Amino acid sequence: MAKGKVDALLGIVFGDEGKGKVVDVFTPRYDVVARFAGGPNAGHTIIFEGKKFVLRSIPSGIFDEGKLNIIGNGCVIAPDLFMAEAIELETAGYDLKSRLHISRRAHLILPTHRVLDRAYEAAKGKNKVGTTGKGIGPTYSDKASRIGLRVGDIQDNFEQKYQALKARHEQILRDLHFTDYDITEEEAKWMEGIRYMSEFPLRDTEFEINQALAEGKNVLAEGAQGTMLDIDHGTYPFVSSSSTCTGGVCTGLGVAPNSIGEIFGIFKAYSTRVGSGPFPVELFDETGEKIRDIGHEYGAVTGRNRRCGWVDIVGLKYAIMVNGVTQLIMMKSDVLDTFPTIKACVAYEKDGVRTTEMPYDTEGWEAVYEELPGWQTDLTQMTSPDQFPQAFKDYIDYLEKALERPITIVSVGPDRAQTIER
Ligand code: GDP
Ligand code: IMO
Ligand code: MG
């Protein structure tokens, strides 16, 4: 039997590209859906049959009964938030315990990790990352420092390990003079979350995934965040703390590079960023506000305004390179339906220097644009690429030529049904 493949669906900008929606659409084609990085900093929106869900830690394949969903070893998980998310789905009628496995190697986010997240942000002053406050950075730091707690620790002398790590965090917080916090209630919920989580299959999911591949089954790796937030390849230090790129699929699930198949790079017809850090295409004018309003660009996790701008070909080409993207998926095309002209950033410029390669330090660069005619047509009811207006076809052609990859899926609205394959 031919071995199965792991296809990856990766956000290739600053996150919130629409990964949740497309993973949900793709799930019927796969046997296993797995998250390999990040944690509750993610917010993946899925809309179908009049229902809307925003998933944080649970993979977006969860609505398809009979498919195995995995929270992989590369993820970090907050038991209290996981419990709230899971109960919401159970209440809506989805039986999770039969279809969701959690890697014992995934790391636990403690309440004190979240306090540390706030303390480190406060200490940074005007250089704040603008994190989601979910304790992501401190948890991955502890992982790298080899002092973190893993899901598997729940099964062995947990209370003692928990108290030891908490005491260590409290010491750091005292050193930072960050002592005005009270986690009593949060901690009680968190412990309840630990008990709730331990009723789930806590597995060595690395073996399960490889076994599935050996049986010829196919796996979809669901990205979180986006390439520009990757700890290595993003706009450091304004990044998240995990590997969001293709390499992260291998380390975050325990699969070999030669088991990777298609690499879907997902982006919006324009750009957004939430949190601080350089963003050369950012629009501070009415056009930026119009994109934000029409696209409802407010964060799914924190409700913050997302910063908006035109599509960034410099960033996309870089992301395609570091990920080895084989196909592109363009989301939220309908948001640009009313614009008379559309722009695309084709280069960055600073101090008379022009570049088309992502610079080491993206601070201070200005975007150089090319302009295209808008289509000024409502795309949201369309079901086939034949119905697309010529100007929209031209925009797709333009991007495909610039990016040297096919755009195989175009999304024209938030609903599962508003997805068009080309
Ligand atoms: P993710 O983090 O990559 O899964 O994306 P988010 O869920 O954070 O953000 C994407 C937002 O855009 C969600 O509110 C989706 O419901 C919405 N969305 C997805 N695709 C489309 C689309 O094609 N058009 C419109 N108008 N909204 C979309
Ligand atoms: P999804 O999976 C958009 C951003 C935060 C902040 C930076 C670091 O929904 O696309 P962190 O809390 O991770 O330490 O924050 O990364 N960020 C995201 N932005 N979408 C996300 O996830 C994000 N996850 C983190 O806003 O700038
Ligand atoms: Mg999101």
mmCIF file of C-alpha atoms and ligand atoms in Angstrom, residues 14-16 19 41-44 129-132 136 224-225 229 239-240 274-275 304, ligand 2:
data_model
loop_
_atom_site.group_PDB
_atom_site.id
_atom_site.type_symbol
_atom_site.label_atom_id
_atom_site.label_comp_id
_atom_site.label_asym_id
_atom_site.label_seq_id
_atom_site.Cartn_x
_atom_site.Cartn_y
_atom_site.Cartn_z
ATOM 1 C CA PHE A 14 0.237 37.539 9.699
ATOM 2 C CA GLY A 15 -2.470 35.028 10.656
ATOM 3 C CA ASP A 16 -6.273 35.231 10.360
ATOM 4 C CA LYS A 19 -7.377 28.766 7.778
ATOM 5 C CA ASN A 41 -3.585 32.563 20.654
ATOM 6 C CA ALA A 42 -5.258 31.184 17.510
ATOM 7 C CA GLY A 43 -8.870 31.924 16.645
ATOM 8 C CA HIS A 44 -10.159 29.922 13.693
ATOM 9 C CA VAL A 129 4.762 42.711 20.977
ATOM 10 C CA GLY A 130 1.026 43.141 21.503
ATOM 11 C CA THR A 131 0.592 39.476 22.403
ATOM 12 C CA THR A 132 -2.766 37.818 22.874
ATOM 13 C CA ILE A 136 2.304 31.583 24.648
ATOM 14 C CA ALA A 224 -1.904 28.472 13.196
ATOM 15 C CA GLN A 225 -0.705 32.072 13.045
ATOM 16 C CA LEU A 229 4.706 35.502 12.943
ATOM 17 C CA VAL A 239 6.351 37.391 16.308
ATOM 18 C CA SER A 240 4.734 34.513 18.134
ATOM 19 C CA VAL A 274 -2.934 42.420 14.618
ATOM 20 C CA GLY A 275 -0.473 43.438 17.328
ATOM 21 C CA ARG A 304 -8.560 44.292 18.681
HETATM 22 P P1 IMO B 2 -4.512 32.598 13.976
HETATM 23 O O1 IMO B 2 -4.163 31.128 14.089
HETATM 24 C C1 IMO B 2 -3.207 36.764 14.175
HETATM 25 C C2 IMO B 2 -0.023 37.705 17.046
HETATM 26 C C3 IMO B 2 -0.399 38.569 18.227
HETATM 27 C C4 IMO B 2 0.923 39.255 18.484
HETATM 28 C C5 IMO B 2 1.945 38.169 18.193
HETATM 29 C C6 IMO B 2 2.436 37.427 19.427
HETATM 30 O O2 IMO B 2 -5.904 32.916 14.395
HETATM 31 O O3 IMO B 2 -4.165 33.104 12.622
HETATM 32 P P2 IMO B 2 1.337 35.648 21.064
HETATM 33 O O4 IMO B 2 0.109 35.744 21.913
HETATM 34 O O5 IMO B 2 1.302 34.527 20.073
HETATM 35 O O6 IMO B 2 2.607 35.656 21.849
HETATM 36 O O7 IMO B 2 1.332 37.025 20.224
HETATM 37 O O8 IMO B 2 1.293 37.263 17.316
HETATM 38 N N1 IMO B 2 -0.855 36.490 16.864
HETATM 39 C C7 IMO B 2 -1.791 36.353 15.926
HETATM 40 N N2 IMO B 2 -2.263 37.224 15.013
HETATM 41 N N3 IMO B 2 -3.670 35.495 14.193
HETATM 42 C C8 IMO B 2 -3.206 34.601 15.090
HETATM 43 O O9 IMO B 2 -3.575 33.305 15.073
HETATM 44 C C9 IMO B 2 -2.242 35.027 16.022
HETATM 45 N N4 IMO B 2 -1.587 34.418 17.034
HETATM 46 C C10 IMO B 2 -0.734 35.324 17.527
HETATM 47 O O10 IMO B 2 -1.410 39.477 17.906
HETATM 48 O O11 IMO B 2 1.144 40.285 17.539
#
